[in-house]
Amino acid sequence: MTTTRISLDAGRDWLLKLVTSETFIYVMKRVLQALLTLLLASALSFVIIQLAPGDYVDTLRQNPKISPERIEELRRQFGLDKSWLEQFGLWLWRIVTQGDFGTSFVYQRSVSSLLWERVPATLLLAVSSLIVTWAIAIPLGIVAAVKQNQWVDRVLQVISYAGQGFPSFITALLLLILAQNVSPIFPVGDMTSINHAELNWFGKILDIGWHMILPTIALSVTSFAGLQRITRGELLDVLRQDYIQTARAKGLPENRVIYVHALRNAINPLMTLLGFELAGLLGGAFIAEFFFNWPGLGRLTLQAVQAQDLYLVMASLVISAVLLSVGNLIADLLLKASDPRIRLENLN
């Protein structure tokens, strides 16, 4: 009995400590802010979509096989006969009470099921691009800063400017031309091969990874160029600080000065870019998915916009906003983890 009571007291103390911790309070505050942002963003998006001339049912009028009676029946079925405010209120109420984003006009399926199929493919592409970008850009930014004004630095600056000067769609087009000339080395179209189902688990992973090469490169080029320049600039600023000169005067090895003292402080501003980087990758994924026929959220949203599939467009925008909020929150928590001196309340 005594042991049980001690365990309960310890659990209560741990829970109290968790609830009152700075991190927990900050996360809850950010969640509430995100919910308000989602509400306002979805309302604004709904109004903008409704301002577009016509709707999905109006496009069906061009089909002579569909009678006017059927058109009106579909309008009532989809709730398009109601006012804007009623449509938005009913859509929002279904999300809150049932977790239901509605039914897609085009696919005649639950919007939630469509998103569940497409979001993982987009996240896979975005996260892989993020890893590739940071794994290459940060080391090259460090090299450029350490070798400032030497030939290595100048070459990297040229590459960086060239990468930033190329729009994503131009990069995608060039990669498609490359794939066509070296076919079938780089597969283009979908994220799996025809015989994907016949492969073992390791073969399936390699198959998806091989299909990801070109879309990942197309998505990473612009981000890599910008991040490499920012890393170089931040590290150069830190290397000019007095405490770095003091560390060198004490006879510390140059590698220790750069990678322990300087880089630790230079990396903090980069952490704040992580959330915006993820959002930018999600936006750029539209282009990569379109050119490489990648079955992700970007292509689905583009098709929904073209068909004026209202509920599918709204749900896609909400998911994108959620991913942006999550990315910013992760960036703040990583910034806190990299430098315990930083107070989360100052990051708002």
CSV table of C-alpha atoms in Angstrom, one decimal:
chain,number,residue,atom,x,y,z
A,1,MET,CA,0.0,0.0,0.0
A,2,THR,CA,2.8,2.4,0.9
A,3,THR,CA,4.7,1.6,-2.4
A,4,THR,CA,1.5,2.3,-4.4
A,5,ARG,CA,1.0,5.6,-2.7
A,6,ILE,CA,4.6,6.6,-3.3
A,7,SER,CA,4.2,5.7,-7.0
A,8,LEU,CA,1.0,7.8,-7.2
A,9,ASP,CA,2.6,10.8,-5.5
A,10,ALA,CA,5.6,10.5,-7.8
A,11,GLY,CA,3.3,10.3,-10.9
A,12,ARG,CA,1.3,13.3,-9.7
A,13,ASP,CA,4.5,15.3,-9.0
A,14,TRP,CA,5.8,14.4,-12.5
A,15,LEU,CA,2.5,15.4,-14.1
A,16,LEU,CA,2.4,18.7,-12.2
A,17,LYS,CA,6.0,19.5,-13.2
A,18,LEU,CA,5.2,18.7,-16.8
A,19,VAL,CA,2.1,20.9,-16.9
A,20,THR,CA,3.8,23.8,-15.3
A,21,SER,CA,7.0,23.5,-17.4
A,22,GLU,CA,8.0,26.3,-19.8
A,23,THR,CA,8.0,24.0,-22.8
A,24,PHE,CA,4.5,22.6,-22.1
A,25,ILE,CA,3.0,26.1,-21.6
A,26,TYR,CA,4.6,27.3,-24.7
A,27,VAL,CA,3.4,24.4,-26.8
A,28,MET,CA,-0.2,24.8,-25.5
A,29,LYS,CA,0.0,28.6,-26.3
A,30,ARG,CA,1.2,27.8,-29.8
A,31,VAL,CA,-1.5,25.2,-30.4
A,32,LEU,CA,-4.2,27.8,-29.4
A,33,GLN,CA,-2.6,30.3,-31.7
A,34,ALA,CA,-2.5,27.8,-34.5
A,35,LEU,CA,-6.2,27.0,-34.1
A,36,LEU,CA,-7.1,30.7,-34.4
A,37,THR,CA,-4.8,31.0,-37.4
A,38,LEU,CA,-6.4,28.0,-39.0
A,39,LEU,CA,-9.9,29.4,-38.4
A,40,LEU,CA,-9.0,32.8,-40.0
A,41,ALA,CA,-7.1,31.2,-42.9
A,42,SER,CA,-9.9,28.8,-43.7
A,43,ALA,CA,-12.5,31.6,-43.6
A,44,LEU,CA,-10.4,33.8,-45.9
A,45,SER,CA,-9.7,30.9,-48.3
A,46,PHE,CA,-13.4,30.1,-48.4
A,47,VAL,CA,-14.3,33.6,-49.3
A,48,ILE,CA,-11.6,33.8,-52.0
A,49,ILE,CA,-12.8,30.5,-53.6
A,50,GLN,CA,-16.4,31.6,-53.5
A,51,LEU,CA,-15.5,34.8,-55.3
A,52,ALA,CA,-14.4,32.8,-58.3
A,53,PRO,CA,-17.1,32.8,-61.0
A,54,GLY,CA,-19.3,29.6,-61.1
A,55,ASP,CA,-18.8,26.4,-59.1
A,56,TYR,CA,-18.3,22.7,-59.8
A,57,VAL,CA,-22.0,22.1,-60.7
A,58,ASP,CA,-21.9,24.9,-63.3
A,59,THR,CA,-19.1,23.1,-65.1
A,60,LEU,CA,-21.5,20.1,-65.5
A,61,ARG,CA,-24.0,22.2,-67.4
A,62,GLN,CA,-21.7,21.9,-70.4
A,63,ASN,CA,-22.5,18.2,-70.5
A,64,PRO,CA,-25.7,17.6,-72.6
A,65,LYS,CA,-26.2,14.2,-71.0
A,66,ILE,CA,-26.9,15.8,-67.6
A,67,SER,CA,-30.4,17.2,-67.3
A,68,PRO,CA,-31.2,20.5,-65.5
A,69,GLU,CA,-33.1,18.5,-62.9
A,70,ARG,CA,-30.0,16.4,-62.1
A,71,ILE,CA,-27.9,19.6,-61.9
A,72,GLU,CA,-30.3,21.0,-59.2
A,73,GLU,CA,-30.2,17.7,-57.4
A,74,LEU,CA,-26.5,17.8,-57.3
A,75,ARG,CA,-26.5,21.4,-56.1
A,76,ARG,CA,-28.7,20.4,-53.1
A,77,GLN,CA,-26.7,17.3,-52.5
A,78,PHE,CA,-23.4,19.2,-52.2
A,79,GLY,CA,-25.1,22.1,-50.3
A,80,LEU,CA,-24.2,24.6,-53.0
A,81,ASP,CA,-27.8,26.0,-52.8
A,82,LYS,CA,-27.1,27.5,-49.4
A,83,SER,CA,-25.5,30.8,-48.7
A,84,TRP,CA,-21.7,31.2,-48.2
A,85,LEU,CA,-22.0,31.6,-44.5
A,86,GLU,CA,-24.2,28.5,-44.2
A,87,GLN,CA,-21.8,26.4,-46.3
A,88,PHE,CA,-18.8,27.5,-44.3
A,89,GLY,CA,-20.6,27.0,-40.9
A,90,LEU,CA,-21.8,23.5,-41.8
A,91,TRP,CA,-18.4,22.5,-43.1
A,92,LEU,CA,-16.7,23.8,-40.0
A,93,TRP,CA,-19.2,22.1,-37.7
A,94,ARG,CA,-18.7,18.7,-39.4
A,95,ILE,CA,-14.9,19.1,-38.9
A,96,VAL,CA,-15.3,19.9,-35.2
A,97,THR,CA,-17.9,17.3,-34.3
A,98,GLN,CA,-17.1,14.5,-36.7
A,99,GLY,CA,-13.6,15.1,-38.1
A,100,ASP,CA,-15.3,15.1,-41.5
A,101,PHE,CA,-13.9,17.4,-44.2
A,102,GLY,CA,-16.8,16.7,-46.5
A,103,THR,CA,-17.1,14.7,-49.8
A,104,SER,CA,-15.1,15.5,-52.9
A,105,PHE,CA,-17.3,16.5,-55.8
A,106,VAL,CA,-15.0,15.0,-58.4
A,107,TYR,CA,-13.9,11.8,-56.8
A,108,GLN,CA,-17.2,11.2,-54.9
A,109,ARG,CA,-15.1,10.1,-51.9
A,110,SER,CA,-14.4,11.3,-48.5
A,111,VAL,CA,-11.9,14.2,-48.5
A,112,SER,CA,-10.2,12.7,-45.5
A,113,SER,CA,-9.4,9.5,-47.2
A,114,LEU,CA,-8.0,11.3,-50.3
A,115,LEU,CA,-5.8,13.4,-48.0
A,116,TRP,CA,-4.7,10.4,-46.1
A,117,GLU,CA,-3.5,8.8,-49.3
A,118,ARG,CA,-1.6,11.9,-50.6
A,119,VAL,CA,-0.1,13.7,-47.6
A,120,PRO,CA,2.5,11.0,-46.8
A,121,ALA,CA,3.9,11.2,-50.4
A,122,THR,CA,4.2,15.0,-50.1
A,123,LEU,CA,5.8,14.8,-46.6
A,124,LEU,CA,8.2,12.1,-47.8
A,125,LEU,CA,9.3,14.4,-50.7
A,126,ALA,CA,9.5,17.5,-48.5
A,127,VAL,CA,11.4,15.8,-45.6
A,128,SER,CA,13.9,14.1,-47.9
A,129,SER,CA,14.5,17.4,-49.7
A,130,LEU,CA,15.0,19.1,-46.3
A,131,ILE,CA,17.5,16.5,-45.2
A,132,VAL,CA,19.4,16.7,-48.5
A,133,THR,CA,19.4,20.5,-48.4
A,134,TRP,CA,20.7,20.8,-44.9
A,135,ALA,CA,23.2,17.9,-45.2
A,136,ILE,CA,24.9,19.6,-48.2
A,137,ALA,CA,24.3,23.4,-47.7
A,138,ILE,CA,25.6,23.7,-44.1
A,139,PRO,CA,28.9,21.9,-44.7
A,140,LEU,CA,29.5,23.9,-47.9
A,141,GLY,CA,28.5,27.1,-46.1
A,142,ILE,CA,31.1,26.3,-43.4
A,143,VAL,CA,33.8,25.6,-46.1
A,144,ALA,CA,33.0,28.9,-47.8
A,145,ALA,CA,33.3,30.9,-44.6
A,146,VAL,CA,36.5,29.2,-43.5
A,147,LYS,CA,38.0,29.7,-47.0
A,148,GLN,CA,36.7,33.3,-47.4
A,149,ASN,CA,37.8,35.0,-50.6
A,150,GLN,CA,39.7,32.0,-51.7
A,151,TRP,CA,38.9,30.1,-55.0
A,152,VAL,CA,36.7,27.6,-53.1
A,153,ASP,CA,34.6,30.4,-51.7
A,154,ARG,CA,34.2,32.1,-55.1
A,155,VAL,CA,33.2,28.9,-56.8
A,156,LEU,CA,30.6,28.2,-54.1
A,157,GLN,CA,29.3,31.7,-54.4
A,158,VAL,CA,28.8,31.3,-58.1
A,159,ILE,CA,27.0,28.0,-57.6
A,160,SER,CA,24.8,29.6,-54.9
A,161,TYR,CA,23.9,32.6,-57.1
A,162,ALA,CA,23.1,30.3,-60.0
A,163,GLY,CA,21.0,28.0,-57.8
A,164,GLN,CA,18.9,31.0,-56.6
A,165,GLY,CA,18.6,32.4,-60.1
A,166,PHE,CA,16.9,29.3,-61.4
A,167,PRO,CA,13.2,29.1,-60.8
A,168,SER,CA,12.0,25.7,-59.6
A,169,PHE,CA,10.1,25.0,-62.8
A,170,ILE,CA,13.2,25.7,-64.9
A,171,THR,CA,15.2,23.3,-62.8
A,172,ALA,CA,12.4,20.7,-63.1
A,173,LEU,CA,12.3,21.1,-66.9
A,174,LEU,CA,16.1,20.7,-67.1
A,175,LEU,CA,15.9,17.5,-65.0
A,176,LEU,CA,13.2,16.1,-67.2
A,177,ILE,CA,15.4,16.7,-70.3
A,178,LEU,CA,18.2,15.0,-68.5
A,179,ALA,CA,16.0,12.0,-67.6
A,180,GLN,CA,14.8,11.8,-71.3
A,181,ASN,CA,18.4,11.7,-72.6
A,182,VAL,CA,19.7,9.1,-70.1
A,183,SER,CA,16.5,7.0,-70.0
A,184,PRO,CA,15.8,4.6,-68.3
A,185,ILE,CA,18.4,5.5,-65.7
A,186,PHE,CA,16.2,8.0,-63.9
A,187,PRO,CA,12.5,7.0,-63.8
A,188,VAL,CA,9.9,9.8,-64.3
A,189,GLY,CA,6.2,9.5,-63.4
A,190,ASP,CA,4.6,8.2,-60.2
A,191,MET,CA,6.5,7.1,-57.1
A,192,THR,CA,6.8,3.4,-57.9
A,193,SER,CA,7.5,1.1,-60.8
A,194,ILE,CA,5.1,-1.2,-62.5
A,195,ASN,CA,6.5,-4.3,-60.8
A,196,HIS,CA,6.6,-2.6,-57.3
A,197,ALA,CA,4.1,-5.0,-55.8
A,198,GLU,CA,6.3,-8.0,-56.7
A,199,LEU,CA,9.4,-6.6,-54.9
A,200,ASN,CA,10.4,-7.5,-51.4
A,201,TRP,CA,10.4,-4.9,-48.6
A,202,PHE,CA,13.9,-3.7,-49.3
A,203,GLY,CA,13.3,-3.6,-53.1
A,204,LYS,CA,10.2,-1.5,-52.5
A,205,ILE,CA,12.2,1.0,-50.5
A,206,LEU,CA,14.9,1.2,-53.2
A,207,ASP,CA,12.2,1.6,-55.9
A,208,ILE,CA,10.6,4.5,-54.1
A,209,GLY,CA,14.0,6.1,-53.3
A,210,TRP,CA,15.0,5.8,-57.0
A,211,HIS,CA,11.9,7.6,-58.1
A,212,MET,CA,12.5,10.3,-55.5
A,213,ILE,CA,15.9,11.4,-56.9
A,214,LEU,CA,14.8,13.9,-59.6
A,215,PRO,CA,11.9,15.4,-57.6
A,216,THR,CA,14.1,15.8,-54.6
A,217,ILE,CA,16.8,17.5,-56.5
A,218,ALA,CA,14.3,19.9,-58.2
A,219,LEU,CA,12.9,20.8,-54.8
A,220,SER,CA,16.3,21.2,-53.1
A,221,VAL,CA,18.3,23.4,-55.6
A,222,THR,CA,16.8,26.8,-54.7
A,223,SER,CA,16.6,26.0,-50.9
A,224,PHE,CA,20.2,24.7,-50.9
A,225,ALA,CA,21.6,27.9,-52.6
A,226,GLY,CA,19.9,30.2,-50.1
A,227,LEU,CA,20.8,28.1,-47.0
A,228,GLN,CA,24.4,27.8,-48.1
A,229,ARG,CA,24.8,31.6,-48.4
A,230,ILE,CA,23.0,32.2,-45.0
A,231,THR,CA,25.3,29.7,-43.3
A,232,ARG,CA,28.4,31.4,-44.7
A,233,GLY,CA,27.2,34.8,-43.6
A,234,GLU,CA,26.2,33.7,-40.1
A,235,LEU,CA,29.5,31.9,-39.5
A,236,LEU,CA,31.5,34.8,-40.8
A,237,ASP,CA,29.7,37.1,-38.3
A,238,VAL,CA,30.5,34.8,-35.4
A,239,LEU,CA,34.1,34.3,-36.4
A,240,ARG,CA,34.6,38.1,-36.1
A,241,GLN,CA,33.4,38.1,-32.5
A,242,ASP,CA,35.8,38.9,-29.7
A,243,TYR,CA,35.4,35.6,-27.9
A,244,ILE,CA,36.5,33.7,-31.0
A,245,GLN,CA,39.6,35.8,-31.2
A,246,THR,CA,40.2,35.1,-27.5
A,247,ALA,CA,39.8,31.4,-28.1
A,248,ARG,CA,42.4,31.5,-30.8
A,249,ALA,CA,44.7,33.5,-28.6
A,250,LYS,CA,44.6,30.8,-26.0
A,251,GLY,CA,46.0,28.4,-28.5
A,252,LEU,CA,42.9,26.3,-29.1
A,253,PRO,CA,43.0,24.2,-32.3
A,254,GLU,CA,41.3,25.9,-35.2
A,255,ASN,CA,38.9,23.0,-35.7
A,256,ARG,CA,37.7,23.3,-32.1
A,257,VAL,CA,37.3,27.0,-32.5
A,258,ILE,CA,35.2,26.7,-35.6
A,259,TYR,CA,33.1,23.5,-34.9
A,260,VAL,CA,32.6,23.9,-31.2
A,261,HIS,CA,32.6,27.6,-30.4
A,262,ALA,CA,31.7,29.4,-33.6
A,263,LEU,CA,29.3,26.9,-35.3
A,264,ARG,CA,27.2,26.3,-32.2
A,265,ASN,CA,26.3,30.0,-32.1
A,266,ALA,CA,26.0,30.4,-35.9
A,267,ILE,CA,23.6,27.5,-36.2
A,268,ASN,CA,20.9,29.1,-33.9
A,269,PRO,CA,19.6,31.6,-36.5
A,270,LEU,CA,19.4,28.7,-39.0
A,271,MET,CA,17.0,26.9,-36.7
A,272,THR,CA,14.5,29.6,-37.0
A,273,LEU,CA,14.5,29.1,-40.7
A,274,LEU,CA,13.4,25.5,-40.4
A,275,GLY,CA,9.7,26.2,-40.1
A,276,PHE,CA,9.7,28.6,-43.1
A,277,GLU,CA,11.9,26.1,-45.0
A,278,LEU,CA,9.3,23.3,-44.5
A,279,ALA,CA,6.5,25.7,-45.6
A,280,GLY,CA,8.5,26.7,-48.7
A,281,LEU,CA,9.2,23.1,-49.6
A,282,LEU,CA,5.5,22.3,-49.3
A,283,GLY,CA,4.7,25.1,-51.7
A,284,GLY,CA,7.5,24.1,-54.1
A,285,ALA,CA,6.2,20.5,-54.0
A,286,PHE,CA,3.3,21.7,-56.2
A,287,ILE,CA,5.8,22.2,-59.1
A,288,ALA,CA,7.9,19.1,-58.5
A,289,GLU,CA,4.8,16.9,-58.2
A,290,PHE,CA,3.3,18.4,-61.3
A,291,PHE,CA,6.3,17.9,-63.5
A,292,PHE,CA,7.3,14.5,-62.2
A,293,ASN,CA,3.7,13.2,-61.8
A,294,TRP,CA,4.3,12.6,-58.1
A,295,PRO,CA,1.0,11.5,-56.4
A,296,GLY,CA,1.1,14.1,-53.6
A,297,LEU,CA,-1.0,16.8,-52.0
A,298,GLY,CA,0.2,19.4,-54.5
A,299,ARG,CA,-1.1,17.7,-57.6
A,300,LEU,CA,-4.3,16.8,-55.8
A,301,THR,CA,-4.9,20.5,-54.8
A,302,LEU,CA,-4.1,21.8,-58.2
A,303,GLN,CA,-6.6,19.4,-59.8
A,304,ALA,CA,-9.2,20.4,-57.1
A,305,VAL,CA,-8.7,24.1,-57.9
A,306,GLN,CA,-9.1,23.5,-61.6
A,307,ALA,CA,-12.3,21.5,-61.0
A,308,GLN,CA,-13.6,23.9,-58.3
A,309,ASP,CA,-13.8,21.0,-55.9
A,310,LEU,CA,-14.6,23.3,-52.9
A,311,TYR,CA,-14.2,20.9,-49.9
A,312,LEU,CA,-11.1,19.3,-51.3
A,313,VAL,CA,-9.5,22.6,-51.9
A,314,MET,CA,-10.4,23.8,-48.4
A,315,ALA,CA,-9.1,20.7,-46.7
A,316,SER,CA,-5.8,20.8,-48.6
A,317,LEU,CA,-5.3,24.4,-47.6
A,318,VAL,CA,-6.0,23.5,-43.9
A,319,ILE,CA,-3.5,20.6,-44.0
A,320,SER,CA,-0.9,22.9,-45.5
A,321,ALA,CA,-1.5,25.5,-42.7
A,322,VAL,CA,-1.2,22.7,-40.1
A,323,LEU,CA,2.1,21.5,-41.5
A,324,LEU,CA,3.4,25.1,-41.5
A,325,SER,CA,2.4,25.5,-37.8
A,326,VAL,CA,4.0,22.2,-36.9
A,327,GLY,CA,7.2,23.1,-38.8
A,328,ASN,CA,7.5,26.4,-36.9
A,329,LEU,CA,6.9,24.8,-33.6
A,330,ILE,CA,9.5,22.1,-34.2
A,331,ALA,CA,12.0,24.9,-35.3
A,332,ASP,CA,11.4,26.7,-32.0
A,333,LEU,CA,11.8,23.6,-29.9
A,334,LEU,CA,15.0,22.7,-31.7
A,335,LEU,CA,16.3,26.2,-31.1
A,336,LYS,CA,15.6,25.8,-27.4
A,337,ALA,CA,17.4,22.4,-27.4
A,338,SER,CA,20.4,23.7,-29.2
A,339,ASP,CA,20.8,26.7,-26.8
A,340,PRO,CA,19.2,26.2,-23.3
A,341,ARG,CA,19.8,29.9,-22.6
A,342,ILE,CA,17.0,30.8,-25.0
A,343,ARG,CA,13.6,31.4,-23.4
A,344,LEU,CA,10.7,30.1,-25.4
A,345,GLU,CA,8.5,33.0,-24.4
A,346,ASN,CA,10.8,35.4,-26.3
A,347,LEU,CA,10.4,33.5,-29.6
A,348,ASN,CA,6.7,34.6,-30.0
